[in-house]
Structures are given as C-alpha cells and as structure tokens.
Amino acid sequence: MTESGVKRRKLSHGPANTTGAQEPFVPKHPPYTSRQQTNNGDGATISQSEHSSREDAPYVAGQAKRFTGRPDRTDAILQSQEYNGGTFKSNMFRLQVDELLAEVRPDSIARVDAIEEALRKIKGFIEAAPDRCPMNVLEAENQLRGSCKITVPFAEPRPTKDAKYRVAYLKPKYINVVGSYVLKTFTKTKEIWSVDLLVSMPKAIFDIKDFMNYRYFHKKAYYVACIAAALKENIDCKYKLSFAYQNGNPLQPMIIVKSNEGLALHPPLLQSTLSNELDASMDNFSSSTCEIHILTGISEQLFPMEKILPGRNCIRSNRVGTDNDPSLLRPTPFYNATICAEASSPLYLKFLHEASDKSASFREACILGRTWLQQREIGRSLAKGGFGHFEWAVVSALLLRGGGPKGHNVLSHGYSSYQLFKATLQFLASRDLITKPLLLMADNVKIPSADLPMLFDGDRGMNVLFKMTPWSYRLLRHEAHVSVEMLNDPLFDHFDATFIKRISSPMLRFDALVDISLTDLSISATSGDYNTKMGHSSQKCYEILSKGLGDRTDLIHLTYSEPAPWSISNPGPTTNGEFHILAGLLINAMNAGRTVDHGPSVEDKKGAIAFRKFWGERAELRRFKDGSILESIIWTEHESRASLIRTIVVYLLTRQFGVEVGQGAVFVGDGFEPLLLQKTAGDLAEFPFQPLMTAFEILVKALRALEGMPLQLRQIFATSPALRYSSINAPNTLSMQQNHNIPADVIIQFEGSGRWPDDISAIQRTKIAFLLKIADLITASMKNAAVRIGLENEHNALLNGSFLEIKQPTGFAFRLRIHNEREQTLLERELKSQSLDVRHKEKVAQALSAYKRAAVQQPLHTQAVHSLCTRHLLLSPTIRLTKKWFDCHLLSTHFAEELIELIVIHIFVHPYPWQEPSSLMTGFLRTLHFLSRWNWHTDPLIVDFNGELTTSDTETIHTQVEAWRKVDPGMNHVALLVASKLDLHGIAWTERRPSKVVAARMTSLARFACKAANEAGLELDPASLFTRSTADYDFVIYMKPNLTGISRGSKERDSGFKNLRVQPSSGTLLVGYNPIELFFDEIQSSYGANIIFFRDVNSNEVIAGLWNPQTGPRPWKVHLTYSVEPSHGRGKDEEHITINKLSILDEITRLGGELIDRIDVIR
C-alpha cells in the first residue's frame, strides 16, 4: 500500500513478554519515561528520537486496533458514530487510514530487543569512562588528539588561543533513550533509521555565564569527544564511530554508532556478563539498518530562561564599547533557541506523554503528520526545512492547550486522529506565524523583528520553529494549504495524494529550478546571530531572488546538501570548497511574462537610489501614459515565461555574486518550449493561434450574413483541435504553404424543419444540396475565397457523406459539415428494429456512435477545452507537447486527440498533491508521471472541468466501469474509461481504441520516460524523452523524406512538354491532401485485422507494425483472411500454417510504391 513497499503483518494481541529477558533501561529522570504496558505486549521503550537528524522513516501506529474486516458489535456502533459525526472523511478513508497505520508498524520485536542490548552496552561504556580534570581548551584538544587520535568537533568560531575558561569531563547525570520509541510513534523504513541516546552533562562542568559567546558549545564539543574516546577504546573495530551534526546544526555535534555490514560488537568491559543469547541479539542489531545517535543535553535549571529568550543577545563583539551600543546588540534567536533545545528534550518528552494520555488519538495523528511530512521531504534538519515529526507533535500538543481566540485551544482532546491531523494542517495553512507570531503561556516576551516564524512555547521558553527559514516555512504553509484543499474536496478522498505518493521530486514540484554554484564565498552575516556559511549564502540568494523576481513567483524554496558524517579523527566534514544551492520556483503564470517592472517614483529619492543600486545599469527613468515618472526595468520579449525568468535570474546572480556565478547557474524549466516553438514573426510566438481564430471569426460573420438560405443558421460549432488551441503545430509555426494544408473542421446546424426526409441516405443527399447553395453564396459574397464540395464515407451511406471546403484569401482553410438532429433519431429507431440481422445492426450501432462523437461530443468538448485553455495559460502548450510525445512514440493513431486532451486537463483541474502547473516542464512531466501510475485496468479517469460533477455522477461513472469490466473482462472493446460531465459513460473517446496492448505500451513508455527524467535530474535533455525506439516492433516502414511533406515545394518540376506540364494548383486543390495518411488508411483497412500499425502523424516518417499473435502457427483451415505458408506443426500427423509475412510485406511495398524508402524486418 505504501510506496516503500513494506509488507503487511498480522498483529499479535497476546500477553506481555514473560521470558525473563533483562528489562531494558529507561530514563530514570524524569519518572514519566517509564515503560507503559499495552494490550499487545509491546514493551519497547527504545525509540527513534524526536531530536533525530533523520527523516527517512514513516510513522508507526500507537496502540489502535487494526481493522480486521469483522468488527464486533460495540466497535461497529462506535465506528458508525464516528463516521456519522464526521470524525473521518468517509468510511473508505477510515479504512485506508487504519491500513496505513498497520502497514508502517514495525514487524520484528527481536530486532527491537537487539537494539536495546546494544544501547545497554553503550550506556555501560559511557558510565565507565574516566573523569578528565579541568584544563585549558587547546591543551585538552591536543591531549585527545595525541592519546586517542580524536579531533574535538568544535563549531566555528573555534575557541581562541587566549580563552580563559576550562573544559572537563565528569560522569553523566543520567543516560536515557528518548524519542518516538518512548512515545510509540516510530515507524519502519527500508532506509537507515536511528535510535537516540541522550547523555545529560553534569552541571559541575559549566559556569553560569557559559551561554555567552559559544562557551557552552565549546565545552559540549569537548564532552562529546571524550565520549567518543571512551567508545573507541571499548568498541570493536567492526563497528564504526563518526561525528555528525544533530539536525544539521554545527553547534550540536553528536556521535553515530553503526555496524560495518553485519559485524558484531565485542566490548571487553561487559563481555563476561553477556550470554550467548545476548551475542545473538547483537548480531541481529549489526545486521539491521539502525544507527545509534548519541546526543548530549543539560538540565533546564543550568541557565536562567530570561537570559536566552529570543529577544536577547548572547554573542558579544570583542570591540571596545560594544556592551554600551544598543545598535550592535542585535538579538540572537537561533543561537539562544539552540541552547534552549539542549535542555528541552526531557521537558518535551513529558509534555508529549501528557498530550497522548489526554487525547486517545494523539499518537496516531502524529503518525499521520509524520507520514505527510516524509512524503514531502520536509524534515527536522536545517537542510530539510527545520520542521519534522518532533515539531509536528509539539505543535499539535500546544494547540490542544491553546492558540485559539481568547486563549482557547484550537484542537479538542476528543478529536479523531484524522481531525487532529487536518486541524493541525489547517492551522499551519491559515496562520502566518511570520507576520502574526503566536506566543503561548508567555507574557512580556520581546519578539525580534525578523522574517522568521515564531511559535513561542512560554512554559519551556523556546521558539518551536527556530530552525525554519523564511523559504522553508513558506513551503510548509504552501503544502499545508494544498493538502487542506485536497481534503476538502467533496468528490475524491485524495488519500494516496496525501499519504502515499512521494511528491518531493523537484522537477514535478517546482515550475523552474536554478542550480547555483557558490565557490568559497565570503558573505558577511546580515545580523549578529549564528549562522553557517551555507546559511548566509542561502539567505542572501533568497533575498536577492525574492526582491528581483517579485510577484513573478509565488514561492521560492532553497535546498542544499546536509554535511555528511565524518571520522572522529578528522577535524570536520570534508568539502571541496564548492557549495550548490538549488532554488525551486513556483511561477505566477499571470505575472511571469511581464516585460516592464515599475520602481519608485522620481520623488522618492531614497527608494530610487536603492532601486538603482540593486538593478544597476538595467534601471532607467521612464514616463508612462498616465503621466507618472518611475524608475523602471525593461525586459525584451522572450519565447516563454520561463525563459524570461531565466534572464532575470542570471542577471541578478551576475550582478550580486559575479559573472562566474551568474554564467555558471544551471536553469531548468525552459528547455521544453523549443520542442514546440519554431521560427515565427513578431508577436505570433506569444499568441500562435490568434491568426486562425481571427479567420474563424471572419468565417462565422460571413456565414451568418448570407442571404438566400433555405433555412436559418442556428449554430456554428468549431470541432478542430486548432480551434481549441490544442493542435501540435500552431497555425503560424509552419511555412505558409504547409500550414494551411490542414483544414479546420466546423459544424453548422440549421433551424428545425419538418421537411427533412425520413431516410438517412436522403438526408445525406439533402446536405449536399445545402452545401452547394452555401458554396454559391460564399463565392458571391467573399472575394477571392476558394470553395469546393468534397465527398467522404462513400462506402457507408449511414455516415456523413459530404463537406464544404472554404479557403479564405488569408490562406486558412475550413471544412463545413452539416449536423441534423434527425439523423440520431433515425439511427436509434433503426437500431431498435427487430428485423435487422446482427451484422447490419452492428453497422448501425457504429454509425450512431460516430454520429454522437462527431456531432454532439466534439462541439461540446471543443467549447470546454477552449474555455479551459483561456483560463489555464499553460494548458495549451502542455496538451500540444503531450500530443507530440504520443506522436513521436507512434501512438497518435491509437489515441483520439480528445482523449489526450482530457488526460492533460486532468493534471490542471485536479493537480493534487501539487498546485496547478505554471511551466511547460512541470505540466508535461506530471502528465507522464500520471500515465506511469494510472491503473487503468480498474480505475477510471474522472475529469471535472468546472466543479460541476456531483457524488451521484461519480457513482454512476464507477458503476459504468464495473459494468464494462463484467461485460468485457478481456478489455477487447474498451480498455480505458475517461469520463467527464459531458460523457458520464466514459467511452466517447476510448471505444475500440486504444486496445489493451497499446494502452500497456503507453504505460510502459511513460514509466521509462519518468525513470530517465529522475536519473538525469538537472542534466535532463528534454529532447531525449521524444526519441523513439523501433526495437519493439516486428517491422518498420521508412517513407521517403522528400515525400513526407503535405505540400508541394515552391518550384514545380517541368517535364519539358507543354501538354504534360503540371498546371498551377487551384486554391483548394491540395488542402487536406496527405498521401502518407491515405497509404496508411489503405494498409490499415486491408491488413488491420492481422497487423497492429503505428504511425507518426506529425512528421510522416515511419510506419511500424506488430504481427497479431493469432496469426502464428495453427492447424490448416479454409476461409482464412490472410496469406499463409506452411509451418512445422507440433503434431506428427498434423500440418500447421502461419501467416506469410514476406508476402504481405511485398504487397505493402507494391501499394506504397515510390512513397516507401525501405522496410526493415526486425523479427
């Protein structure tokens, strides 16, 4: 059920463990961390810490019962009350939540026991370590380096040579296991997970003012190094020790203990006390993917709380007079909060226990929150945003106590896990804690003015969100807002999008990406607070991009790699001096294409100076039409919004960081536009369909102005993809001659009349008469317009048999067909006739289906798509690029264009778990992502254009799916079902095509494309996704390059004889003429029952084929529909035959004639 692929297990509800195994040690201080007995006997207290630096694991359930499918009467009544009371979104959603909680619950109790034994050993090593007397900082560091080969992990700035304070090591006050094991909110994962061991440093090694100027953190680093020395002396070399930063914070070094590929611990100090069973348990731990993180902390009474509040300064300058200069004493909220966090672990452990005791669903709500964060790759470390499962649990617990109007609690203890989860999301989405900080149980606390979120817990004196940056907090709010919208959707539960689907892929999440390489930058801090070099660089990048892009982006998010763990003998993480920042941009499609940015007015002197200083030579003073004189930035026209964003970003980075950084930035997001755009003139690149739309409006006016018509025109419908902005080639992107070869289809409908004949064939003849009359009137009223009557479907009198082709003086061509509602009535009447044979009835049914599709569905579909493309700016190019992808992979002839359009529309009107795409890259890659995951065997695609679908409609659609799968289990008639308000049956565009084989081919190609995009990452070449492979086909027909075009060249070939010379073509002679298409239709009608043909419609270069497996070796019989040849049969006395492939290919070659260049037989 989960993406991690974990297996389900049956939970045991037996008695507690009575084997007499040694009781695992638990925190002795404070007493609330003791083990709680549970119904299923799970007594584990070892847990993954809420202070862990890893966010790899999803959550595990608390002690809720797993849904078994047969609840007892009491449970059924309670659950029914919960459903009726709205505690869960729906019955199915409740069952899915229960299943999720059961899926992520850890399986192996034996492995937990092994971890407990390993923790006991480490605890013994630390407690047995000798004390180290106080000494000078540098002297103590040298002693550890010389005797133990251990480097003290001091954070920058390191202690100075003249430091007056001393460092020492004394036995810890206590050693406890902390975190989600104790809270029973840990989960299993396929990746490495961690268990945290908290070592409380004694008060005696600190002074009352050690919170100033990094003195506490220097003493902490030395204490951590002493623990590492004790472990190194006792732990076998088969186990690896390394330093790392807790949550990526260099002020908080920690020790990581992990095994080297399944090798066991053999500690000398405890070896004599361990049994064989214990050794086996250690082997189990060493074979696990678990790490032990050794953290250090202090007592909450060590430093006065009022000294380390967010508004206080704890980092003083060495310059004389600093203490008396208020301007230099800026608050240091991050530094202060880090000290508070050192003392807060036991306090928050108790606080969360109290919350879980009062709220029965609190633990499960935390598990849901943890899973939600993990799927969005939001975690506790600084690089992952500074908001992990610990922060989620604390925020939820705080909201159970307050945070609402007049101090009322936001959450209720009686809420279900889903209600707690959703209400917490609602709070995160709706309350902006940057502009409106929230202080709980705190009075008269000074809040520093900074662009940082503030959720201050007064009881424990800490800002819970102190690790968050402006960009990570805005991303958290954005994700919460999108998720709340999902969960409020009345039609779909979006369970998978909320908890199952991993949405952290940057190319799917953001509309554009910028990889910024910063080499050895020397960026001064903008405040007196502590920050890393990477943090300073990221902050400056964020400020520059935010100011420069303005409202062109809705969100800017920065990510960078976390410092990797390093050997205890090395001074720190290894680095090559080059840092990479990945900026993800959510583009505002409405503002991104703006070419003029307005600055301050000429009267605002200070603002104008700042504006010119920021923009440099780009800034200029301009007078506008309204008379205002403003500082301005003028940007030139670009092919797309993304390319304009690229220009601005490169300029900003070049100006602020230098040419090397600006030119070295890798921009991802505008590489897909060139696949659609071709050489055009002027403004047509921005509105490529406008010339055709203008020509269509002229045609409509001309038709309505005609006089002398037998009946009045009632409606004129556009049905061509080009008239709904969705054709692959826009009308102005090809050469003039080639472009206008493809006519745009139009349907006209006259007012009702009882004089239409009651015979289908007669109606078709009457249509021809109407079209001839219209042709005469058009010729008389429209100057230089070329018109002609065309015939079609000559072999089927039930289908429309004629059209009127009009070519305007501008070169655009249209084909008019007449729609008469009486045709449907007559076809339905004939279909109900009992006198028809089966074959004729099937022919009538196909004609009725074709009529509804062409005369009813297409006009409505065109209107809907036209409206959506004007509302969603990136929908049209995304549809066109997706159609090109289908065409490049030879799938176009198997998928109706309307079907591809509906698939892409689904990505825009149902974008969850993301927001609507605002770049072509995002829209296209999300479409491929959907196709790769769509289980079309069982799930219909439901597209709600304007929010008009109802619950009854969705039930009808699902009923149709079930009915079709029962009637047609082999999916021979309908493989895909794509429904909308216009087609609740879901088969208007999927009836008879694509086949099951072709649909599977689509899924396979989409999966390979997604895999290639993920592996390439920022180095993805968009054109590579459109490179076709012909290795999977049985044969490939290559057409001659000089004959694949659909227009003649500018020069006609002269034969030398006047009577054979090609005469100049008339205005409509070549409109719609495509010899490759005619050849394809011919071989499809002749061999389509035995060969599956594939063709690229756009370039007309290749036709590929697969032999139908049913034409393989079989016993001989008469009346076969294809050429055969003898084959070796399986029986001794039985002759077998098979399809004569070479003979059929020879026939195809003769039919193609000069069109065919060669045929490659692959197998």
Coordinates of C-alpha atoms in Angstrom, one line a residue, residues 693-1087:
M693 CA -9.1 32.4 -34.5
T694 CA -9.4 35.7 -36.4
A695 CA -10.0 33.8 -39.7
F696 CA -12.7 31.7 -38.0
E697 CA -14.5 34.8 -36.7
I698 CA -14.5 36.2 -40.2
L699 CA -16.0 33.0 -41.5
V700 CA -18.7 32.9 -38.8
K701 CA -19.7 36.5 -39.6
A702 CA -19.7 35.7 -43.3
L703 CA -21.9 32.6 -42.9
R704 CA -24.4 34.5 -40.6
A705 CA -24.6 37.3 -43.2
L706 CA -25.6 35.0 -46.1
E707 CA -28.9 35.8 -47.6
G708 CA -31.0 33.4 -49.6
M709 CA -30.5 30.3 -47.4
P710 CA -33.4 27.8 -47.3
L711 CA -33.2 27.7 -43.6
Q712 CA -31.7 30.0 -41.0
L713 CA -28.4 29.0 -39.3
R714 CA -28.9 28.2 -35.7
Q715 CA -25.4 27.2 -34.5
I716 CA -21.8 27.2 -35.8
F717 CA -19.5 24.9 -33.9
A718 CA -15.8 24.6 -34.1
T719 CA -14.5 21.0 -33.7
S720 CA -10.9 21.2 -34.9
P721 CA -8.1 20.9 -32.4
A722 CA -6.6 24.0 -33.8
L723 CA -9.7 25.9 -32.9
R724 CA -9.4 24.9 -29.3
Y725 CA -5.6 25.7 -29.0
S726 CA -4.6 22.1 -28.9
S727 CA -3.1 21.1 -32.3
I728 CA 0.6 20.0 -32.2
N729 CA 1.5 22.7 -34.8
A730 CA 0.1 26.1 -34.2
P731 CA -1.2 27.8 -37.4
N732 CA 1.7 30.2 -37.7
T733 CA 4.6 27.8 -36.8
L734 CA 4.9 26.1 -40.2
S735 CA 5.6 27.6 -43.6
M736 CA 2.6 29.3 -45.1
Q737 CA 2.0 26.7 -47.8
Q738 CA 2.3 23.7 -45.5
N739 CA 0.4 25.2 -42.6
H740 CA -2.8 25.8 -44.5
N741 CA -2.9 22.3 -45.9
I742 CA -4.7 21.2 -42.8
P743 CA -8.3 22.5 -42.8
A744 CA -10.1 23.3 -39.6
D745 CA -13.4 21.4 -39.1
V746 CA -16.6 23.3 -38.5
I747 CA -20.1 22.0 -37.9
I748 CA -23.2 24.1 -38.8
Q749 CA -26.7 23.4 -37.7
F750 CA -29.9 24.8 -39.2
E751 CA -33.1 25.6 -37.5
G752 CA -35.6 22.8 -37.2
S753 CA -37.8 21.8 -40.1
G754 CA -40.3 19.0 -40.7
R755 CA -39.3 18.9 -44.4
W756 CA -36.2 16.8 -43.8
P757 CA -36.6 13.3 -45.3
D758 CA -37.1 10.3 -43.1
D759 CA -34.3 8.3 -44.7
I760 CA -30.6 8.5 -43.8
S761 CA -29.4 8.3 -47.3
A762 CA -31.8 11.0 -48.4
I763 CA -30.7 13.3 -45.6
Q764 CA -27.1 12.9 -46.9
R765 CA -28.2 13.9 -50.4
T766 CA -30.1 16.9 -49.0
K767 CA -26.9 18.0 -47.1
I768 CA -25.1 18.1 -50.4
A769 CA -27.8 20.4 -51.9
F770 CA -27.4 22.7 -48.9
L771 CA -23.7 22.8 -49.2
L772 CA -23.9 23.6 -52.9
K773 CA -26.2 26.6 -52.1
I774 CA -23.8 27.8 -49.4
A775 CA -20.9 27.5 -51.9
D776 CA -22.6 29.7 -54.4
L777 CA -23.5 32.3 -51.7
I778 CA -19.9 32.3 -50.3
T779 CA -18.5 32.7 -53.8
A780 CA -20.7 35.7 -54.4
S781 CA -20.1 37.4 -51.0
M782 CA -16.5 36.5 -50.2
K783 CA -13.9 37.9 -52.6
N784 CA -11.0 35.7 -53.6
A785 CA -12.4 32.8 -51.5
A786 CA -11.9 29.3 -53.0
V787 CA -14.7 26.8 -52.3
R788 CA -15.4 23.2 -53.3
I789 CA -17.6 20.3 -52.3
G790 CA -16.0 17.2 -51.0
L791 CA -17.3 13.7 -50.6
E792 CA -16.4 11.2 -47.8
N793 CA -17.6 7.8 -46.4
E794 CA -18.7 6.8 -49.9
H795 CA -19.0 3.1 -48.9
N796 CA -21.2 3.8 -45.8
A797 CA -24.5 5.6 -46.5
L798 CA -25.2 5.9 -42.8
L799 CA -22.3 8.3 -42.2
N800 CA -21.9 11.9 -43.2
G801 CA -21.1 11.9 -46.9
S802 CA -20.1 15.5 -47.8
F803 CA -18.4 18.7 -46.7
L804 CA -17.8 22.2 -48.0
E805 CA -14.2 23.3 -48.1
I806 CA -13.6 27.1 -47.9
K807 CA -10.2 28.6 -48.3
Q808 CA -10.0 32.3 -47.3
P809 CA -7.8 34.9 -49.1
T810 CA -5.6 34.8 -46.0
G811 CA -4.8 31.2 -46.7
F812 CA -6.7 29.5 -43.9
A813 CA -9.0 26.6 -44.9
F814 CA -12.1 25.3 -43.2
R815 CA -14.3 22.3 -43.8
L816 CA -18.0 22.7 -43.1
R817 CA -20.3 19.8 -42.3
I818 CA -24.0 19.9 -41.6
H819 CA -25.4 18.5 -38.4
N820 CA -29.1 17.4 -38.4
E821 CA -30.6 16.1 -35.2
R822 CA -33.0 13.8 -37.2
E823 CA -30.1 11.6 -38.1
Q824 CA -29.7 10.4 -34.5
T825 CA -33.5 9.7 -34.2
L826 CA -33.5 7.6 -37.4
L827 CA -30.4 5.7 -36.4
E828 CA -31.8 4.9 -32.9
R829 CA -35.1 3.8 -34.5
E830 CA -33.3 1.5 -36.9
L831 CA -31.1 0.1 -34.1
K832 CA -34.2 -0.9 -32.2
S833 CA -35.7 -2.7 -35.2
Q834 CA -36.1 -6.4 -34.7
S835 CA -35.9 -7.3 -38.4
L836 CA -32.2 -6.4 -38.7
D837 CA -29.5 -9.0 -38.8
V838 CA -26.6 -8.9 -36.4
R839 CA -24.1 -7.6 -38.9
H840 CA -26.3 -4.7 -40.1
K841 CA -27.2 -3.8 -36.5
E842 CA -23.6 -3.6 -35.6
K843 CA -23.0 -1.3 -38.6
V844 CA -25.9 0.9 -37.4
A845 CA -24.5 1.0 -33.8
Q846 CA -21.1 2.1 -35.1
A847 CA -22.7 4.8 -37.2
L848 CA -24.7 6.1 -34.3
S849 CA -21.6 6.1 -32.1
A850 CA -19.7 8.0 -34.8
Y851 CA -22.5 10.5 -35.2
K852 CA -22.7 11.2 -31.5
R853 CA -18.9 11.6 -31.3
A854 CA -18.7 14.0 -34.3
A855 CA -21.9 16.0 -34.0
V856 CA -22.5 16.0 -30.2
Q857 CA -19.4 15.3 -28.2
Q858 CA -16.8 17.1 -30.3
P859 CA -18.6 20.5 -30.3
L860 CA -19.1 20.3 -26.5
H861 CA -15.6 19.1 -26.0
T862 CA -14.1 21.9 -28.1
Q863 CA -16.1 24.6 -26.2
A864 CA -14.9 23.2 -22.9
V865 CA -11.2 22.9 -23.9
H866 CA -11.3 26.3 -25.5
S867 CA -12.6 27.8 -22.2
L868 CA -10.1 25.9 -20.1
C869 CA -7.1 27.0 -22.3
T870 CA -8.0 30.6 -21.8
R871 CA -8.3 30.1 -18.1
H872 CA -5.1 27.9 -17.6
L873 CA -2.3 29.6 -19.5
L874 CA 0.0 26.6 -19.7
L875 CA -2.7 24.1 -20.6
S876 CA -2.5 24.6 -24.4
P877 CA 1.3 24.1 -24.7
T878 CA 1.2 21.1 -22.4
I879 CA -1.5 19.5 -24.5
R880 CA 0.5 20.1 -27.6
L881 CA 3.7 18.8 -26.2
T882 CA 2.0 15.7 -24.8
K883 CA 0.4 15.0 -28.2
K884 CA 3.9 15.3 -29.7
W885 CA 5.2 12.8 -27.2
F886 CA 2.4 10.3 -28.2
D887 CA 3.2 11.0 -31.9
C888 CA 7.0 10.6 -31.5
H889 CA 6.4 7.2 -30.0
L890 CA 4.0 6.2 -32.8
L891 CA 0.8 6.2 -30.6
S892 CA -1.2 9.0 -32.2
T893 CA -3.3 6.8 -34.5
H894 CA -4.4 4.7 -31.5
F895 CA -5.4 7.6 -29.2
A896 CA -8.1 10.2 -30.0
E897 CA -6.8 13.7 -29.7
E898 CA -9.7 14.4 -27.4
L899 CA -8.5 11.6 -25.1
I900 CA -5.0 13.0 -24.8
E901 CA -6.5 16.4 -24.1
L902 CA -8.7 15.0 -21.3
I903 CA -5.6 13.4 -19.7
V904 CA -3.7 16.7 -19.7
I905 CA -6.8 18.6 -18.5
H906 CA -6.9 16.2 -15.5
I907 CA -3.4 17.4 -14.5
F908 CA -4.6 21.0 -14.4
V909 CA -8.1 20.8 -12.9
H910 CA -7.0 18.0 -10.4
P911 CA -3.4 19.0 -9.8
Y912 CA -3.2 17.5 -6.3
P913 CA -0.9 16.9 -4.4
W914 CA 0.7 19.9 -6.2
Q915 CA -0.8 23.1 -7.3
E916 CA -1.6 23.9 -10.9
P917 CA 1.4 23.7 -13.2
S918 CA 2.8 27.1 -14.3
S919 CA 5.5 25.9 -16.6
L920 CA 5.5 23.6 -19.6
M921 CA 8.1 21.4 -18.0
T922 CA 6.0 20.8 -14.9
G923 CA 2.8 20.2 -16.8
F924 CA 4.4 17.7 -19.2
L925 CA 6.4 15.7 -16.6
R926 CA 3.4 15.5 -14.3
T927 CA 1.3 14.1 -17.2
L928 CA 4.0 11.4 -17.8
H929 CA 4.0 10.8 -14.0
F930 CA 0.3 10.3 -14.0
L931 CA 0.4 7.9 -17.0
S932 CA 3.1 5.9 -15.4
R933 CA 1.0 5.4 -12.3
W934 CA -2.5 5.2 -13.7
N935 CA -4.0 1.7 -13.1
W936 CA -6.5 2.0 -16.0
H937 CA -7.5 -1.7 -15.6
T938 CA -9.6 -0.8 -12.6
D939 CA -9.6 3.0 -12.2
P940 CA -11.5 5.3 -14.5
L941 CA -10.1 8.8 -15.2
I942 CA -12.7 11.3 -14.0
V943 CA -12.2 14.9 -15.2
D944 CA -14.3 17.6 -13.6
F945 CA -14.0 20.6 -15.9
N946 CA -15.6 23.3 -13.7
G947 CA -16.5 21.6 -10.5
E948 CA -19.9 20.5 -11.8
L949 CA -19.7 16.8 -11.1
T950 CA -21.7 15.5 -8.2
T951 CA -21.3 12.5 -5.9
S952 CA -24.1 10.8 -7.9
D953 CA -22.2 11.4 -11.1
T954 CA -19.0 9.8 -9.7
E955 CA -21.1 6.8 -8.5
T956 CA -22.6 6.5 -12.0
I957 CA -19.1 6.5 -13.5
H958 CA -17.8 3.8 -11.2
T959 CA -20.9 1.7 -11.9
Q960 CA -20.2 2.0 -15.6
V961 CA -16.6 0.8 -15.0
E962 CA -17.8 -2.2 -13.1
A963 CA -20.4 -3.0 -15.8
W964 CA -17.8 -2.8 -18.6
R965 CA -15.3 -5.0 -16.8
K966 CA -18.0 -7.6 -16.3
V967 CA -19.3 -7.5 -19.8
D968 CA -15.8 -7.2 -21.4
P969 CA -13.3 -8.7 -18.9
G970 CA -10.7 -9.1 -21.6
M971 CA -11.0 -5.4 -22.4
N972 CA -11.3 -6.1 -26.1
H973 CA -13.9 -3.4 -26.7
V974 CA -12.9 -0.7 -24.1
A975 CA -9.6 -0.6 -22.3
L976 CA -9.6 2.9 -20.9
L977 CA -12.6 4.8 -19.4
V978 CA -12.3 8.6 -19.3
A979 CA -15.4 10.3 -18.0
S980 CA -16.5 13.8 -17.5
K981 CA -19.7 15.8 -17.1
L982 CA -20.0 15.7 -20.9
D983 CA -19.6 11.9 -21.0
L984 CA -20.6 10.0 -17.9
H985 CA -20.2 6.7 -19.7
G986 CA -16.5 7.4 -20.2
I987 CA -16.3 5.7 -23.7
A988 CA -16.8 8.6 -26.1
W989 CA -13.1 8.7 -27.0
T990 CA -12.0 5.2 -25.9
E991 CA -14.4 2.9 -27.7
R992 CA -12.5 0.3 -29.6
R993 CA -9.2 2.3 -29.3
P994 CA -6.7 2.2 -27.8
S995 CA -6.5 -1.6 -27.4
K996 CA -5.3 -3.2 -24.3
V997 CA -1.9 -3.8 -25.9
V998 CA -1.4 -0.2 -27.0
A999 CA -2.6 1.1 -23.5
A1000 CA 0.0 -1.1 -21.9
R1001 CA 2.6 0.3 -24.3
M1002 CA 1.7 3.8 -23.3
T1003 CA 2.1 3.0 -19.6
S1004 CA 5.5 1.3 -20.3
L1005 CA 6.8 4.3 -22.3
A1006 CA 5.7 6.7 -19.6
R1007 CA 7.4 4.7 -16.9
F1008 CA 10.7 4.6 -18.9
A1009 CA 10.4 8.4 -19.5
C1010 CA 9.9 9.1 -15.8
K1011 CA 12.8 6.9 -14.9
A1012 CA 15.0 8.6 -17.4
A1013 CA 14.0 12.1 -16.1
N1014 CA 14.6 11.0 -12.5
E1015 CA 18.0 9.6 -13.3
A1016 CA 19.1 12.6 -15.4
G1017 CA 17.9 15.1 -12.9
L1018 CA 19.0 18.7 -13.7
E1019 CA 21.0 17.4 -16.6
L1020 CA 17.9 16.1 -18.4
D1021 CA 17.8 16.8 -22.2
P1022 CA 14.1 17.2 -22.9
A1023 CA 14.6 16.1 -26.5
S1024 CA 15.7 12.6 -25.2
L1025 CA 12.2 11.9 -23.9
F1026 CA 10.9 12.2 -27.5
T1027 CA 13.4 9.8 -29.1
R1028 CA 11.6 6.8 -30.4
S1029 CA 12.8 3.2 -30.3
T1030 CA 11.8 0.8 -33.0
A1031 CA 13.3 -2.3 -31.4
D1032 CA 10.0 -3.5 -30.0
Y1033 CA 8.3 -3.7 -33.4
D1034 CA 8.3 -6.6 -35.9
F1035 CA 8.9 -4.4 -38.9
V1036 CA 9.4 -0.7 -39.7
I1037 CA 8.4 1.1 -43.0
Y1038 CA 10.5 4.2 -43.7
M1039 CA 8.9 6.7 -46.0
K1040 CA 11.0 8.8 -48.5
P1041 CA 12.0 12.1 -46.9
N1042 CA 11.1 14.2 -49.9
L1043 CA 7.6 12.8 -50.0
T1044 CA 6.7 13.0 -46.3
G1045 CA 5.6 16.7 -46.5
I1046 CA 2.0 17.5 -47.2
S1047 CA 2.6 20.4 -49.6
R1048 CA 4.4 21.0 -52.8
G1049 CA 7.6 22.9 -53.0
S1050 CA 7.8 26.4 -54.3
K1051 CA 9.0 25.2 -57.6
E1052 CA 7.1 22.7 -59.8
R1053 CA 9.1 20.2 -61.9
D1054 CA 9.0 20.9 -65.6
S1055 CA 8.7 17.8 -67.8
G1056 CA 9.7 19.8 -70.9
F1057 CA 6.4 19.1 -72.7
K1058 CA 3.6 21.6 -72.5
N1059 CA 0.9 19.0 -72.6
L1060 CA 2.5 17.2 -69.6
R1061 CA 3.4 20.3 -67.6
V1062 CA 1.8 20.4 -64.2
Q1063 CA -0.8 23.2 -64.1
P1064 CA -0.9 25.7 -61.3
S1065 CA -3.0 24.3 -58.4
S1066 CA -6.3 25.9 -57.6
G1067 CA -6.9 27.4 -54.2
T1068 CA -8.2 24.2 -52.6
L1069 CA -6.5 21.5 -54.7
L1070 CA -4.0 20.4 -52.0
V1071 CA -6.0 21.3 -48.9
G1072 CA -6.1 18.3 -46.7
Y1073 CA -4.1 16.2 -49.1
N1074 CA -1.7 13.8 -47.3
P1075 CA -0.5 10.8 -49.4
I1076 CA 1.1 9.1 -46.4
E1077 CA -2.2 9.2 -44.5
L1078 CA -4.0 7.8 -47.5
F1079 CA -1.5 5.0 -47.8
F1080 CA -1.8 4.2 -44.0
D1081 CA -5.6 4.1 -44.2
E1082 CA -5.3 1.7 -47.2
I1083 CA -3.0 -0.8 -45.4
Q1084 CA -5.0 -0.4 -42.2
S1085 CA -8.2 -1.4 -43.9
S1086 CA -6.5 -4.3 -45.8
Y1087 CA -4.3 -5.8 -43.1

